[in-house]
mmCIF file of C-alpha atoms in Angstrom:
data_model
loop_
_atom_site.group_PDB
_atom_site.id
_atom_site.type_symbol
_atom_site.label_atom_id
_atom_site.label_comp_id
_atom_site.label_asym_id
_atom_site.label_seq_id
_atom_site.Cartn_x
_atom_site.Cartn_y
_atom_site.Cartn_z
ATOM 1 C CA GLU A 523 -69.160 -29.543 14.346
ATOM 2 C CA TYR A 524 -70.575 -32.934 15.306
ATOM 3 C CA VAL A 525 -72.321 -33.903 18.543
ATOM 4 C CA GLY A 526 -74.060 -37.201 19.177
ATOM 5 C CA THR A 527 -73.852 -40.863 19.948
ATOM 6 C CA SER A 528 -72.414 -42.709 17.043
ATOM 7 C CA LYS A 529 -69.979 -45.199 15.592
ATOM 8 C CA GLY A 530 -68.629 -42.499 13.318
ATOM 9 C CA ALA A 531 -68.846 -39.160 11.588
ATOM 10 C CA THR A 532 -67.331 -37.456 8.572
ATOM 11 C CA LEU A 533 -66.256 -33.834 8.471
ATOM 12 C CA ALA A 534 -65.881 -32.562 4.892
ATOM 13 C CA ASN A 535 -64.082 -29.488 3.519
ATOM 14 C CA VAL A 536 -61.392 -29.623 6.201
ATOM 15 C CA PRO A 537 -58.789 -26.871 5.622
ATOM 16 C CA GLY A 538 -55.022 -27.489 5.454
ATOM 17 C CA ALA A 539 -54.539 -25.912 8.876
ATOM 18 C CA PHE A 540 -56.944 -26.737 11.681
ATOM 19 C CA GLU A 541 -57.505 -27.625 15.310
ATOM 20 C CA LEU A 542 -59.760 -30.555 16.161
ATOM 21 C CA TRP A 543 -61.195 -31.044 19.631
ATOM 22 C CA LEU A 544 -62.720 -34.466 20.185
ATOM 23 C CA ARG A 545 -64.468 -35.637 23.354
ATOM 24 C CA LEU A 546 -65.420 -39.288 23.719
ATOM 25 C CA GLU A 547 -67.871 -40.334 26.430
ATOM 26 C CA ARG A 548 -67.834 -44.035 27.275
ATOM 27 C CA PRO A 549 -65.166 -44.396 24.580
ATOM 28 C CA ALA A 550 -65.197 -47.350 22.248
ATOM 29 C CA ARG A 551 -62.415 -49.918 22.476
ATOM 30 C CA LYS A 552 -60.950 -48.637 19.214
ATOM 31 C CA VAL A 553 -61.353 -45.228 17.601
ATOM 32 C CA SER A 554 -59.780 -44.132 14.336
ATOM 33 C CA LEU A 555 -59.287 -40.702 12.832
ATOM 34 C CA ALA A 556 -58.455 -40.778 9.134
ATOM 35 C CA LEU A 557 -57.447 -37.483 7.555
ATOM 36 C CA GLU A 558 -57.989 -37.976 3.825
ATOM 37 C CA LEU A 559 -55.502 -35.590 2.246
ATOM 38 C CA GLY A 560 -55.909 -36.485 -1.394
ATOM 39 C CA ARG A 561 -56.845 -39.235 -3.772
ATOM 40 C CA ASP A 562 -54.369 -41.755 -2.343
ATOM 41 C CA GLU A 563 -53.173 -39.855 0.732
ATOM 42 C CA VAL A 564 -54.406 -40.712 4.239
ATOM 43 C CA PHE A 565 -52.871 -39.834 7.615
ATOM 44 C CA SER A 566 -54.381 -41.961 10.392
ATOM 45 C CA VAL A 567 -54.499 -41.952 14.184
ATOM 46 C CA PHE A 568 -55.856 -44.915 16.158
ATOM 47 C CA LEU A 569 -56.825 -44.894 19.832
ATOM 48 C CA ASP A 570 -56.524 -48.472 21.062
ATOM 49 C CA ARG A 571 -58.024 -48.594 24.554
ATOM 50 C CA GLU A 572 -57.600 -52.381 24.825
ATOM 51 C CA GLY A 573 -53.891 -52.118 24.061
ATOM 52 C CA GLY A 574 -53.483 -48.856 26.005
ATOM 53 C CA ARG A 575 -51.788 -47.065 23.134
ATOM 54 C CA VAL A 576 -52.118 -44.541 20.345
ATOM 55 C CA ILE A 577 -50.958 -45.533 16.877
ATOM 56 C CA VAL A 578 -49.974 -42.902 14.312
ATOM 57 C CA ASP A 579 -49.794 -44.133 10.709
ATOM 58 C CA SER A 580 -48.198 -41.876 8.108
ATOM 59 C CA ASP A 581 -47.369 -44.642 5.596
ATOM 60 C CA LYS A 582 -49.977 -43.365 3.125
ATOM 61 C CA ALA A 583 -49.847 -39.669 4.056
ATOM 62 C CA SER A 584 -48.128 -38.569 0.850
ATOM 63 C CA ALA A 585 -48.160 -39.552 -2.804
ATOM 64 C CA ASP A 586 -44.717 -37.923 -3.114
ATOM 65 C CA ALA A 587 -42.099 -40.672 -3.483
ATOM 66 C CA ARG A 588 -39.572 -38.596 -1.476
ATOM 67 C CA ALA A 589 -41.769 -38.616 1.653
ATOM 68 C CA HIS A 590 -40.952 -41.127 4.375
ATOM 69 C CA GLY A 591 -43.910 -42.700 6.128
ATOM 70 C CA GLY A 592 -44.042 -44.936 9.136
ATOM 71 C CA VAL A 593 -46.183 -46.343 11.891
ATOM 72 C CA THR A 594 -45.544 -45.336 15.489
ATOM 73 C CA ALA A 595 -47.154 -46.870 18.581
ATOM 74 C CA ILE A 596 -47.180 -44.683 21.694
ATOM 75 C CA ASP A 597 -47.613 -46.880 24.761
ATOM 76 C CA SER A 598 -47.236 -44.166 27.416
ATOM 77 C CA VAL A 599 -50.923 -43.142 27.256
ATOM 78 C CA GLY A 600 -52.536 -46.316 28.635
ATOM 79 C CA ARG A 601 -53.949 -44.744 31.817
ATOM 80 C CA LEU A 602 -55.233 -41.716 29.898
ATOM 81 C CA LEU A 603 -57.293 -43.977 27.629
ATOM 82 C CA GLU A 604 -58.849 -45.873 30.581
ATOM 83 C CA GLN A 605 -60.969 -42.890 31.658
ATOM 84 C CA ASP A 606 -64.757 -42.703 31.105
ATOM 85 C CA THR A 607 -64.170 -39.502 29.150
ATOM 86 C CA VAL A 608 -61.239 -39.091 26.776
ATOM 87 C CA GLU A 609 -60.405 -35.733 25.210
ATOM 88 C CA LEU A 610 -58.162 -35.365 22.230
ATOM 89 C CA ARG A 611 -56.797 -32.261 20.503
ATOM 90 C CA TRP A 612 -55.210 -32.496 17.097
ATOM 91 C CA PHE A 613 -53.435 -29.637 15.387
ATOM 92 C CA ILE A 614 -52.579 -29.833 11.701
ATOM 93 C CA ASP A 615 -50.670 -27.011 10.040
ATOM 94 C CA HIS A 616 -50.290 -28.191 6.439
ATOM 95 C CA SER A 617 -47.159 -30.293 7.031
ATOM 96 C CA VAL A 618 -47.069 -30.725 10.818
ATOM 97 C CA SER A 619 -49.339 -32.824 13.028
ATOM 98 C CA GLU A 620 -49.440 -32.490 16.815
ATOM 99 C CA LEU A 621 -51.662 -34.810 18.789
ATOM 100 C CA PHE A 622 -52.605 -34.381 22.455
ATOM 101 C CA VAL A 623 -54.534 -36.830 24.638
ATOM 102 C CA ALA A 624 -55.800 -35.412 27.956
ATOM 103 C CA ASP A 625 -53.714 -32.254 27.361
ATOM 104 C CA ARG A 626 -50.452 -34.192 27.088
ATOM 105 C CA VAL A 627 -48.307 -34.278 23.974
ATOM 106 C CA VAL A 628 -48.488 -37.707 22.467
ATOM 107 C CA ALA A 629 -47.019 -37.345 18.994
ATOM 108 C CA THR A 630 -45.598 -34.802 16.575
ATOM 109 C CA ASN A 631 -45.257 -35.843 12.947
ATOM 110 C CA ARG A 632 -44.324 -34.295 9.608
ATOM 111 C CA LEU A 633 -46.664 -34.680 6.634
ATOM 112 C CA PHE A 634 -45.937 -34.106 2.976
ATOM 113 C CA PRO A 635 -49.318 -34.142 1.238
ATOM 114 C CA VAL A 636 -49.401 -33.391 -2.475
ATOM 115 C CA SER A 637 -52.989 -32.123 -2.228
ATOM 116 C CA GLU A 638 -53.622 -28.617 -0.876
ATOM 117 C CA GLY A 639 -57.137 -29.501 0.277
ATOM 118 C CA PRO A 640 -59.852 -29.194 1.185
ATOM 119 C CA TRP A 641 -59.496 -32.477 3.022
ATOM 120 C CA ARG A 642 -61.931 -34.845 4.738
ATOM 121 C CA LEU A 643 -61.776 -36.237 8.272
ATOM 122 C CA ARG A 644 -63.442 -39.551 9.139
ATOM 123 C CA LEU A 645 -64.034 -40.507 12.776
ATOM 124 C CA THR A 646 -64.850 -44.180 13.310
ATOM 125 C CA ALA A 647 -65.472 -46.167 16.509
ATOM 126 C CA SER A 648 -65.599 -49.937 17.014
ATOM 127 C CA GLU A 649 -68.905 -49.551 18.879
ATOM 128 C CA THR A 650 -71.335 -46.753 19.661
ATOM 129 C CA SER A 651 -70.059 -44.107 22.063
ATOM 130 C CA GLY A 652 -70.805 -40.496 22.881
ATOM 131 C CA MET A 653 -68.818 -38.314 20.524
ATOM 132 C CA GLU A 654 -68.447 -34.558 20.261
ATOM 133 C CA ALA A 655 -66.121 -32.997 17.706
ATOM 134 C CA ARG A 656 -65.319 -29.380 16.897
ATOM 135 C CA LEU A 657 -62.988 -28.229 14.169
ATOM 136 C CA TRP A 658 -61.586 -24.728 13.736
ATOM 137 C CA ALA A 659 -59.668 -23.416 10.737
ATOM 138 C CA LEU A 660 -56.301 -21.871 11.614
ATOM 139 C CA ARG A 661 -55.062 -18.858 9.722
ATOM 140 C CA ASN A 662 -51.528 -17.850 8.850
ATOM 141 C CA ILE A 663 -50.286 -15.038 11.082
ATOM 142 C CA LEU A 664 -47.151 -14.422 9.000
ATOM 143 C CA THR A 665 -46.910 -12.185 5.978
ATOM 144 C CA PRO A 666 -46.247 -14.500 2.980
ATOM 145 C CA GLY A 667 -42.542 -14.678 2.121
ATOM 146 C CA THR A 668 -41.353 -13.213 5.457
ATOM 147 C CA ASP A 669 -40.975 -14.285 9.052
ATOM 148 C CA ARG A 670 -42.923 -11.233 10.335
ATOM 149 C CA ALA A 671 -46.429 -11.219 11.727
ATOM 150 C CA LYS A 672 -49.094 -9.525 9.637
ATOM 151 C CA PRO A 673 -50.048 -6.069 10.901
ATOM 152 C CA ALA A 674 -53.302 -5.999 12.880
#
């Protein structure tokens, strides 16, 4: 958990399945979230308030040559990024990323990291802003090798 006014923070020992809640007060013009998956593997999300868009970059998300990366710009979030407070939720479940800005789905992406983790998450802002981040580990509810939920 991180709370404060900063241009950035690093969360270490991030599990392969997690939920991140990020609240930005007086958000910076540009904010980046870099999920460092392995030695040469990084999955990045950029909030570009000036351009009114979110950019998702999976070009370096996997060291596996079979994985297809790409950069996607989502322009439909401009008004959401203009607010004095911006909330973001990011769900990662090993190979799937779902990003929400202001409780609206922005992007869903597939990841193919070679590394199992733990990973590291770097939050960086172009200028100082209020930042609060909370990260929760998600656990598998299925019994390994089946499609049934584990007994309670």
